[in-house]
Amino acid sequence: MARGLGKGINAFFPDIEEHDDAMIKEIPISECRPNPYQPRKTFHADAIEELKESILEYGVIQPIIVRKSIKGYEIVVGERRYRAAKEAGLDTIPAVEKELTDANMMELALLENLQREDLTPIEEAHAYANLMKELEITQEELSRRLGKSRSHIANIVRLLTLPEQVIAYINNGELSMGHGRALIGIKDKNKIVPFVNKIRKEKLNVRQVEQLIVKLNEGTEKKKKEKPKKDIFLQEQESVLRERLGTAVSIQRGKRKGKIEIEFYNDSDLERIIEVLEK
């Protein structure tokens, strides 16, 4: 999956890295606090240890970015450096102080992690959802601001519609984002968790999962009501719409008229689909 970011931090805050030595100051590590909007929840010990060894040998080469708060400083960018410096036993760390809003802090924390491909799909999904909620923007607007495709954002956020147990498996790496996207297509939502147990037990890859879900959905449809096989033209059009809208689509043709059913999972997903249709 391509997780690189199209726009960098400078695209949002052009002066964020434009500082000289006079702007850098040493601040007490004891007065630093993690960014409350940090989307990344897990920092791997091995990576911190490796950075700690580098800091012990060369020092902190790049200053962190902080925001002044009542109790000291909130880290905007550079929490990994802060953690490693703390582990290395440093008393102070070089920093550049910026005046930033909460919205700025949310965006910067997300950008830093996306650029380093540090987030799990679930952490990324929560970060997108939180940004849209806090900034009151649509997926289309978020797409423009982050330089990510709208479809990528939509597909990531839709992972949050899966059962909590499945979300946990994706977050810890037992299931991939590809597995998650395939699982969203299961029509009978009560079958998702049992199906996931089968995936984990048999170590099924994404392609195998997709093929089994097709059969699973066919079985679900047959139990509901036996229907005549859909002609190839309608199947092809359903496939086109599914790919375009990023959700399940069903086309039914009657004697005099037909109907198109488009599935959505929540208000945000409905808003996304409407945006696509309006285009």
mmCIF file of N, CA and C in Angstrom, residues 16-128:
data_model
loop_
_atom_site.group_PDB
_atom_site.id
_atom_site.type_symbol
_atom_site.label_atom_id
_atom_site.label_comp_id
_atom_site.label_asym_id
_atom_site.label_seq_id
_atom_site.Cartn_x
_atom_site.Cartn_y
_atom_site.Cartn_z
ATOM 1 N N ILE A 16 7.786 26.652 9.365
ATOM 2 C CA ILE A 16 7.980 25.723 10.461
ATOM 3 C C ILE A 16 9.431 25.276 10.579
ATOM 4 N N GLU A 17 10.134 25.150 9.452
ATOM 5 C CA GLU A 17 11.522 24.732 9.507
ATOM 6 C C GLU A 17 12.470 25.875 9.173
ATOM 7 N N GLU A 18 11.922 27.057 8.924
ATOM 8 C CA GLU A 18 12.755 28.196 8.564
ATOM 9 C C GLU A 18 13.206 28.908 9.831
ATOM 10 N N HIS A 19 14.171 28.322 10.500
ATOM 11 C CA HIS A 19 14.693 28.938 11.705
ATOM 12 C C HIS A 19 16.213 28.963 11.642
ATOM 13 N N ASP A 20 16.806 29.905 12.378
ATOM 14 C CA ASP A 20 18.255 29.916 12.483
ATOM 15 C C ASP A 20 18.626 29.507 13.905
ATOM 16 N N ASP A 21 19.907 29.480 14.170
ATOM 17 C CA ASP A 21 20.358 29.013 15.476
ATOM 18 C C ASP A 21 19.806 29.865 16.618
ATOM 19 N N ALA A 22 19.519 31.136 16.332
ATOM 20 C CA ALA A 22 19.017 32.029 17.378
ATOM 21 C C ALA A 22 17.625 31.616 17.851
ATOM 22 N N MET A 23 16.871 30.912 16.996
ATOM 23 C CA MET A 23 15.514 30.496 17.351
ATOM 24 C C MET A 23 15.518 29.205 18.166
ATOM 25 N N ILE A 24 16.628 28.479 18.133
ATOM 26 C CA ILE A 24 16.709 27.205 18.843
ATOM 27 C C ILE A 24 17.160 27.448 20.283
ATOM 28 N N LYS A 25 16.439 26.851 21.211
ATOM 29 C CA LYS A 25 16.839 26.985 22.611
ATOM 30 C C LYS A 25 16.778 25.623 23.286
ATOM 31 N N GLU A 26 17.572 25.485 24.333
ATOM 32 C CA GLU A 26 17.565 24.251 25.109
ATOM 33 C C GLU A 26 16.481 24.358 26.184
ATOM 34 N N ILE A 27 15.580 23.388 26.194
ATOM 35 C CA ILE A 27 14.526 23.396 27.202
ATOM 36 C C ILE A 27 14.623 22.129 28.047
ATOM 37 N N PRO A 28 14.242 22.197 29.320
ATOM 38 C CA PRO A 28 14.323 21.022 30.198
ATOM 39 C C PRO A 28 13.401 19.900 29.702
ATOM 40 N N ILE A 29 13.932 18.708 29.603
ATOM 41 C CA ILE A 29 13.125 17.566 29.185
ATOM 42 C C ILE A 29 11.991 17.323 30.174
ATOM 43 N N SER A 30 12.239 17.630 31.444
ATOM 44 C CA SER A 30 11.209 17.417 32.473
ATOM 45 C C SER A 30 9.986 18.301 32.270
ATOM 46 N N GLU A 31 10.145 19.381 31.487
ATOM 47 C CA GLU A 31 9.022 20.291 31.250
ATOM 48 C C GLU A 31 8.279 19.981 29.950
ATOM 49 N N CYS A 32 8.724 18.948 29.238
ATOM 50 C CA CYS A 32 8.096 18.576 27.962
ATOM 51 C C CYS A 32 6.971 17.573 28.198
ATOM 52 N N ARG A 33 5.898 17.743 27.443
ATOM 53 C CA ARG A 33 4.771 16.822 27.502
ATOM 54 C C ARG A 33 4.440 16.359 26.088
ATOM 55 N N PRO A 34 4.041 15.073 25.920
ATOM 56 C CA PRO A 34 3.668 14.569 24.584
ATOM 57 C C PRO A 34 2.507 15.359 23.997
ATOM 58 N N ASN A 35 2.434 15.399 22.685
ATOM 59 C CA ASN A 35 1.333 16.042 21.978
ATOM 60 C C ASN A 35 0.033 15.309 22.319
ATOM 61 N N PRO A 36 -0.952 15.992 22.892
ATOM 62 C CA PRO A 36 -2.212 15.320 23.238
ATOM 63 C C PRO A 36 -2.971 14.824 22.008
ATOM 64 N N TYR A 37 -2.576 15.314 20.826
ATOM 65 C CA TYR A 37 -3.244 14.906 19.584
ATOM 66 C C TYR A 37 -2.388 13.931 18.788
ATOM 67 N N GLN A 38 -1.386 13.346 19.418
ATOM 68 C CA GLN A 38 -0.517 12.388 18.764
ATOM 69 C C GLN A 38 -1.333 11.176 18.297
ATOM 70 N N PRO A 39 -1.388 10.917 16.976
ATOM 71 C CA PRO A 39 -2.187 9.788 16.493
ATOM 72 C C PRO A 39 -1.532 8.436 16.750
ATOM 73 N N ARG A 40 -0.209 8.452 16.903
ATOM 74 C CA ARG A 40 0.495 7.196 17.096
ATOM 75 C C ARG A 40 0.435 6.794 18.557
ATOM 76 N N LYS A 41 -0.045 5.598 18.823
ATOM 77 C CA LYS A 41 -0.232 5.136 20.195
ATOM 78 C C LYS A 41 0.903 4.222 20.662
ATOM 79 N N THR A 42 1.644 3.633 19.713
ATOM 80 C CA THR A 42 2.696 2.687 20.066
ATOM 81 C C THR A 42 4.036 3.139 19.516
ATOM 82 N N PHE A 43 5.029 3.225 20.388
ATOM 83 C CA PHE A 43 6.395 3.554 19.984
ATOM 84 C C PHE A 43 7.253 2.318 20.266
ATOM 85 N N HIS A 44 7.813 1.726 19.213
ATOM 86 C CA HIS A 44 8.569 0.486 19.372
ATOM 87 C C HIS A 44 9.861 0.722 20.128
ATOM 88 N N ALA A 45 10.096 -0.126 21.125
ATOM 89 C CA ALA A 45 11.261 0.021 21.991
ATOM 90 C C ALA A 45 12.570 -0.061 21.212
ATOM 91 N N ASP A 46 12.633 -0.942 20.206
ATOM 92 C CA ASP A 46 13.868 -1.106 19.430
ATOM 93 C C ASP A 46 14.237 0.181 18.703
ATOM 94 N N ALA A 47 13.225 0.848 18.124
ATOM 95 C CA ALA A 47 13.480 2.090 17.382
ATOM 96 C C ALA A 47 13.952 3.193 18.322
ATOM 97 N N ILE A 48 13.333 3.265 19.512
ATOM 98 C CA ILE A 48 13.735 4.272 20.506
ATOM 99 C C ILE A 48 15.161 3.993 20.985
ATOM 100 N N GLU A 49 15.484 2.720 21.205
ATOM 101 C CA GLU A 49 16.818 2.341 21.661
ATOM 102 C C GLU A 49 17.880 2.710 20.628
ATOM 103 N N GLU A 50 17.565 2.454 19.348
ATOM 104 C CA GLU A 50 18.501 2.788 18.266
ATOM 105 C C GLU A 50 18.741 4.292 18.202
ATOM 106 N N LEU A 51 17.662 5.080 18.328
ATOM 107 C CA LEU A 51 17.796 6.530 18.294
ATOM 108 C C LEU A 51 18.532 7.034 19.537
ATOM 109 N N LYS A 52 18.324 6.383 20.668
ATOM 110 C CA LYS A 52 19.018 6.760 21.905
ATOM 111 C C LYS A 52 20.530 6.625 21.727
ATOM 112 N N GLU A 53 20.963 5.507 21.124
ATOM 113 C CA GLU A 53 22.393 5.292 20.904
ATOM 114 C C GLU A 53 22.972 6.367 19.989
ATOM 115 N N SER A 54 22.191 6.763 18.984
ATOM 116 C CA SER A 54 22.643 7.819 18.072
ATOM 117 C C SER A 54 22.779 9.144 18.811
ATOM 118 N N ILE A 55 21.823 9.425 19.683
ATOM 119 C CA ILE A 55 21.849 10.671 20.446
ATOM 120 C C ILE A 55 23.037 10.699 21.408
ATOM 121 N N LEU A 56 23.328 9.558 22.020
ATOM 122 C CA LEU A 56 24.463 9.486 22.928
ATOM 123 C C LEU A 56 25.775 9.776 22.206
ATOM 124 N N GLU A 57 25.838 9.389 20.927
ATOM 125 C CA GLU A 57 27.074 9.589 20.158
ATOM 126 C C GLU A 57 27.136 10.956 19.493
ATOM 127 N N TYR A 58 26.018 11.406 18.921
ATOM 128 C CA TYR A 58 26.037 12.633 18.131
ATOM 129 C C TYR A 58 25.199 13.773 18.717
ATOM 130 N N GLY A 59 24.391 13.476 19.724
ATOM 131 C CA GLY A 59 23.482 14.485 20.256
ATOM 132 C C GLY A 59 22.192 14.543 19.453
ATOM 133 N N VAL A 60 21.286 15.437 19.836
ATOM 134 C CA VAL A 60 20.026 15.616 19.104
ATOM 135 C C VAL A 60 20.314 16.572 17.946
ATOM 136 N N ILE A 61 20.378 16.037 16.741
ATOM 137 C CA ILE A 61 20.788 16.830 15.574
ATOM 138 C C ILE A 61 19.701 17.811 15.148
ATOM 139 N N GLN A 62 18.455 17.357 15.132
ATOM 140 C CA GLN A 62 17.345 18.210 14.691
ATOM 141 C C GLN A 62 16.479 18.600 15.883
ATOM 142 N N PRO A 63 16.244 19.896 16.101
ATOM 143 C CA PRO A 63 15.434 20.314 17.255
ATOM 144 C C PRO A 63 13.987 19.859 17.111
ATOM 145 N N ILE A 64 13.353 19.636 18.247
ATOM 146 C CA ILE A 64 11.924 19.325 18.225
ATOM 147 C C ILE A 64 11.155 20.639 18.139
ATOM 148 N N ILE A 65 9.875 20.555 17.822
ATOM 149 C CA ILE A 65 9.018 21.747 17.761
ATOM 150 C C ILE A 65 8.018 21.644 18.906
ATOM 151 N N VAL A 66 7.899 22.727 19.673
ATOM 152 C CA VAL A 66 7.030 22.694 20.849
ATOM 153 C C VAL A 66 6.087 23.895 20.869
ATOM 154 N N ARG A 67 5.063 23.778 21.697
ATOM 155 C CA ARG A 67 4.129 24.875 21.959
ATOM 156 C C ARG A 67 4.124 25.119 23.465
ATOM 157 N N LYS A 68 4.233 26.381 23.856
ATOM 158 C CA LYS A 68 4.237 26.720 25.287
ATOM 159 C C LYS A 68 2.870 26.429 25.885
ATOM 160 N N SER A 69 2.880 25.823 27.060
ATOM 161 C CA SER A 69 1.626 25.541 27.759
ATOM 162 C C SER A 69 1.763 25.987 29.212
ATOM 163 N N ILE A 70 0.696 25.867 29.956
ATOM 164 C CA ILE A 70 0.711 26.307 31.352
ATOM 165 C C ILE A 70 1.731 25.515 32.171
ATOM 166 N N LYS A 71 1.836 24.218 31.868
ATOM 167 C CA LYS A 71 2.714 23.339 32.651
ATOM 168 C C LYS A 71 4.066 23.083 31.975
ATOM 169 N N GLY A 72 4.447 23.909 31.037
ATOM 170 C CA GLY A 72 5.730 23.712 30.375
ATOM 171 C C GLY A 72 5.601 23.794 28.870
ATOM 172 N N TYR A 73 5.918 22.692 28.186
ATOM 173 C CA TYR A 73 5.865 22.677 26.730
ATOM 174 C C TYR A 73 5.161 21.413 26.229
ATOM 175 N N GLU A 74 4.336 21.569 25.199
ATOM 176 C CA GLU A 74 3.716 20.428 24.536
ATOM 177 C C GLU A 74 4.486 20.160 23.250
ATOM 178 N N ILE A 75 4.866 18.915 23.040
ATOM 179 C CA ILE A 75 5.632 18.550 21.846
ATOM 180 C C ILE A 75 4.705 18.487 20.647
ATOM 181 N N VAL A 76 5.024 19.242 19.612
ATOM 182 C CA VAL A 76 4.229 19.248 18.388
ATOM 183 C C VAL A 76 4.808 18.248 17.401
ATOM 184 N N VAL A 77 6.099 18.334 17.160
ATOM 185 C CA VAL A 77 6.806 17.423 16.257
ATOM 186 C C VAL A 77 8.088 16.977 16.935
ATOM 187 N N GLY A 78 8.329 15.668 16.955
ATOM 188 C CA GLY A 78 9.587 15.163 17.503
ATOM 189 C C GLY A 78 9.448 14.349 18.777
ATOM 190 N N GLU A 79 8.286 13.718 18.982
ATOM 191 C CA GLU A 79 8.096 12.962 20.221
ATOM 192 C C GLU A 79 9.060 11.781 20.320
ATOM 193 N N ARG A 80 9.392 11.179 19.180
ATOM 194 C CA ARG A 80 10.336 10.065 19.203
ATOM 195 C C ARG A 80 11.714 10.534 19.703
ATOM 196 N N ARG A 81 12.148 11.728 19.203
ATOM 197 C CA ARG A 81 13.427 12.291 19.641
ATOM 198 C C ARG A 81 13.389 12.591 21.146
ATOM 199 N N TYR A 82 12.268 13.118 21.601
ATOM 200 C CA TYR A 82 12.101 13.424 23.026
ATOM 201 C C TYR A 82 12.215 12.156 23.867
ATOM 202 N N ARG A 83 11.533 11.084 23.459
ATOM 203 C CA ARG A 83 11.565 9.835 24.215
ATOM 204 C C ARG A 83 12.974 9.256 24.250
ATOM 205 N N ALA A 84 13.672 9.297 23.101
ATOM 206 C CA ALA A 84 15.023 8.754 23.038
ATOM 207 C C ALA A 84 15.990 9.588 23.876
ATOM 208 N N ALA A 85 15.832 10.923 23.831
ATOM 209 C CA ALA A 85 16.694 11.812 24.621
ATOM 210 C C ALA A 85 16.478 11.571 26.107
ATOM 211 N N LYS A 86 15.232 11.334 26.485
ATOM 212 C CA LYS A 86 14.902 11.048 27.886
ATOM 213 C C LYS A 86 15.543 9.739 28.315
ATOM 214 N N GLU A 87 15.487 8.729 27.427
ATOM 215 C CA GLU A 87 16.107 7.440 27.711
ATOM 216 C C GLU A 87 17.622 7.578 27.822
ATOM 217 N N ALA A 88 18.176 8.503 27.040
ATOM 218 C CA ALA A 88 19.630 8.710 27.047
ATOM 219 C C ALA A 88 20.093 9.477 28.287
ATOM 220 N N GLY A 89 19.152 9.950 29.072
ATOM 221 C CA GLY A 89 19.499 10.646 30.303
ATOM 222 C C GLY A 89 19.795 12.120 30.130
ATOM 223 N N LEU A 90 19.427 12.713 29.008
ATOM 224 C CA LEU A 90 19.676 14.142 28.788
ATOM 225 C C LEU A 90 18.775 14.975 29.699
ATOM 226 N N ASP A 91 19.278 16.099 30.135
ATOM 227 C CA ASP A 91 18.487 17.008 30.961
ATOM 228 C C ASP A 91 17.714 18.013 30.119
ATOM 229 N N THR A 92 18.305 18.382 28.956
ATOM 230 C CA THR A 92 17.652 19.349 28.073
ATOM 231 C C THR A 92 17.624 18.814 26.644
ATOM 232 N N ILE A 93 16.821 19.461 25.800
ATOM 233 C CA ILE A 93 16.723 19.071 24.396
ATOM 234 C C ILE A 93 16.549 20.335 23.559
ATOM 235 N N PRO A 94 17.212 20.431 22.391
ATOM 236 C CA PRO A 94 17.050 21.618 21.552
ATOM 237 C C PRO A 94 15.633 21.679 20.981
ATOM 238 N N ALA A 95 15.057 22.879 21.005
ATOM 239 C CA ALA A 95 13.664 23.016 20.563
ATOM 240 C C ALA A 95 13.418 24.375 19.930
ATOM 241 N N VAL A 96 12.404 24.413 19.069
ATOM 242 C CA VAL A 96 11.922 25.661 18.484
ATOM 243 C C VAL A 96 10.488 25.836 18.947
ATOM 244 N N GLU A 97 10.213 26.978 19.567
ATOM 245 C CA GLU A 97 8.872 27.221 20.091
ATOM 246 C C GLU A 97 8.010 27.903 19.035
ATOM 247 N N LYS A 98 6.787 27.393 18.836
ATOM 248 C CA LYS A 98 5.851 27.944 17.858
ATOM 249 C C LYS A 98 4.502 28.223 18.514
ATOM 250 N N GLU A 99 3.818 29.228 18.011
ATOM 251 C CA GLU A 99 2.451 29.494 18.453
ATOM 252 C C GLU A 99 1.505 28.776 17.499
ATOM 253 N N LEU A 100 0.863 27.741 17.975
ATOM 254 C CA LEU A 100 0.023 26.906 17.125
ATOM 255 C C LEU A 100 -1.318 26.646 17.794
ATOM 256 N N THR A 101 -2.337 26.491 16.968
ATOM 257 C CA THR A 101 -3.657 26.139 17.475
ATOM 258 C C THR A 101 -3.739 24.628 17.674
ATOM 259 N N ASP A 102 -4.799 24.178 18.329
ATOM 260 C CA ASP A 102 -5.003 22.737 18.485
ATOM 261 C C ASP A 102 -5.106 22.062 17.127
ATOM 262 N N ALA A 103 -5.785 22.718 16.177
ATOM 263 C CA ALA A 103 -5.942 22.153 14.835
ATOM 264 C C ALA A 103 -4.576 22.004 14.170
ATOM 265 N N ASN A 104 -3.705 23.018 14.327
ATOM 266 C CA ASN A 104 -2.356 22.935 13.768
ATOM 267 C C ASN A 104 -1.612 21.735 14.335
ATOM 268 N N MET A 105 -1.744 21.545 15.646
ATOM 269 C CA MET A 105 -1.038 20.451 16.303
ATOM 270 C C MET A 105 -1.518 19.097 15.803
ATOM 271 N N MET A 106 -2.817 18.969 15.587
ATOM 272 C CA MET A 106 -3.363 17.712 15.083
ATOM 273 C C MET A 106 -2.811 17.404 13.700
ATOM 274 N N GLU A 107 -2.812 18.411 12.841
ATOM 275 C CA GLU A 107 -2.333 18.211 11.474
ATOM 276 C C GLU A 107 -0.842 17.899 11.439
ATOM 277 N N LEU A 108 -0.061 18.633 12.201
ATOM 278 C CA LEU A 108 1.379 18.426 12.203
ATOM 279 C C LEU A 108 1.756 17.043 12.726
ATOM 280 N N ALA A 109 1.099 16.600 13.791
ATOM 281 C CA ALA A 109 1.382 15.279 14.338
ATOM 282 C C ALA A 109 1.050 14.197 13.320
ATOM 283 N N LEU A 110 -0.072 14.359 12.624
ATOM 284 C CA LEU A 110 -0.460 13.384 11.614
ATOM 285 C C LEU A 110 0.520 13.400 10.447
ATOM 286 N N LEU A 111 0.893 14.593 9.995
ATOM 287 C CA LEU A 111 1.822 14.717 8.876
ATOM 288 C C LEU A 111 3.166 14.076 9.181
ATOM 289 N N GLU A 112 3.688 14.333 10.373
ATOM 290 C CA GLU A 112 4.993 13.780 10.729
ATOM 291 C C GLU A 112 4.970 12.256 10.665
ATOM 292 N N ASN A 113 3.927 11.655 11.200
ATOM 293 C CA ASN A 113 3.841 10.202 11.221
ATOM 294 C C ASN A 113 3.590 9.616 9.838
ATOM 295 N N LEU A 114 2.752 10.287 9.038
ATOM 296 C CA LEU A 114 2.470 9.783 7.698
ATOM 297 C C LEU A 114 3.717 9.842 6.821
ATOM 298 N N GLN A 115 4.504 10.884 6.968
ATOM 299 C CA GLN A 115 5.709 11.009 6.169
ATOM 300 C C GLN A 115 6.705 9.901 6.491
ATOM 301 N N ARG A 116 6.688 9.448 7.736
ATOM 302 C CA ARG A 116 7.612 8.379 8.126
ATOM 303 C C ARG A 116 6.947 7.010 8.026
ATOM 304 N N GLU A 117 5.710 6.962 7.574
ATOM 305 C CA GLU A 117 4.947 5.723 7.460
ATOM 306 C C GLU A 117 4.926 4.979 8.794
ATOM 307 N N ASP A 118 4.734 5.728 9.884
ATOM 308 C CA ASP A 118 4.800 5.162 11.220
ATOM 309 C C ASP A 118 3.467 4.630 11.742
ATOM 310 N N LEU A 119 2.365 5.052 11.144
ATOM 311 C CA LEU A 119 1.055 4.717 11.693
ATOM 312 C C LEU A 119 0.541 3.382 11.184
ATOM 313 N N THR A 120 -0.185 2.677 12.056
ATOM 314 C CA THR A 120 -0.929 1.504 11.598
ATOM 315 C C THR A 120 -2.146 2.016 10.828
ATOM 316 N N PRO A 121 -2.784 1.179 10.001
ATOM 317 C CA PRO A 121 -3.986 1.632 9.291
ATOM 318 C C PRO A 121 -5.066 2.155 10.228
ATOM 319 N N ILE A 122 -5.191 1.544 11.402
ATOM 320 C CA ILE A 122 -6.225 1.967 12.353
ATOM 321 C C ILE A 122 -5.870 3.302 12.977
ATOM 322 N N GLU A 123 -4.608 3.505 13.343
ATOM 323 C CA GLU A 123 -4.187 4.801 13.869
ATOM 324 C C GLU A 123 -4.408 5.888 12.827
ATOM 325 N N GLU A 124 -4.107 5.551 11.573
ATOM 326 C CA GLU A 124 -4.307 6.508 10.482
ATOM 327 C C GLU A 124 -5.790 6.821 10.319
ATOM 328 N N ALA A 125 -6.636 5.799 10.405
ATOM 329 C CA ALA A 125 -8.085 5.986 10.262
ATOM 330 C C ALA A 125 -8.628 6.892 11.365
ATOM 331 N N HIS A 126 -8.216 6.636 12.606
ATOM 332 C CA HIS A 126 -8.671 7.470 13.726
ATOM 333 C C HIS A 126 -8.192 8.911 13.549
ATOM 334 N N ALA A 127 -6.963 9.077 13.057
ATOM 335 C CA ALA A 127 -6.420 10.420 12.865
ATOM 336 C C ALA A 127 -7.237 11.181 11.824
ATOM 337 N N TYR A 128 -7.581 10.528 10.712
ATOM 338 C CA TYR A 128 -8.401 11.175 9.679
ATOM 339 C C TYR A 128 -9.774 11.532 10.234
#
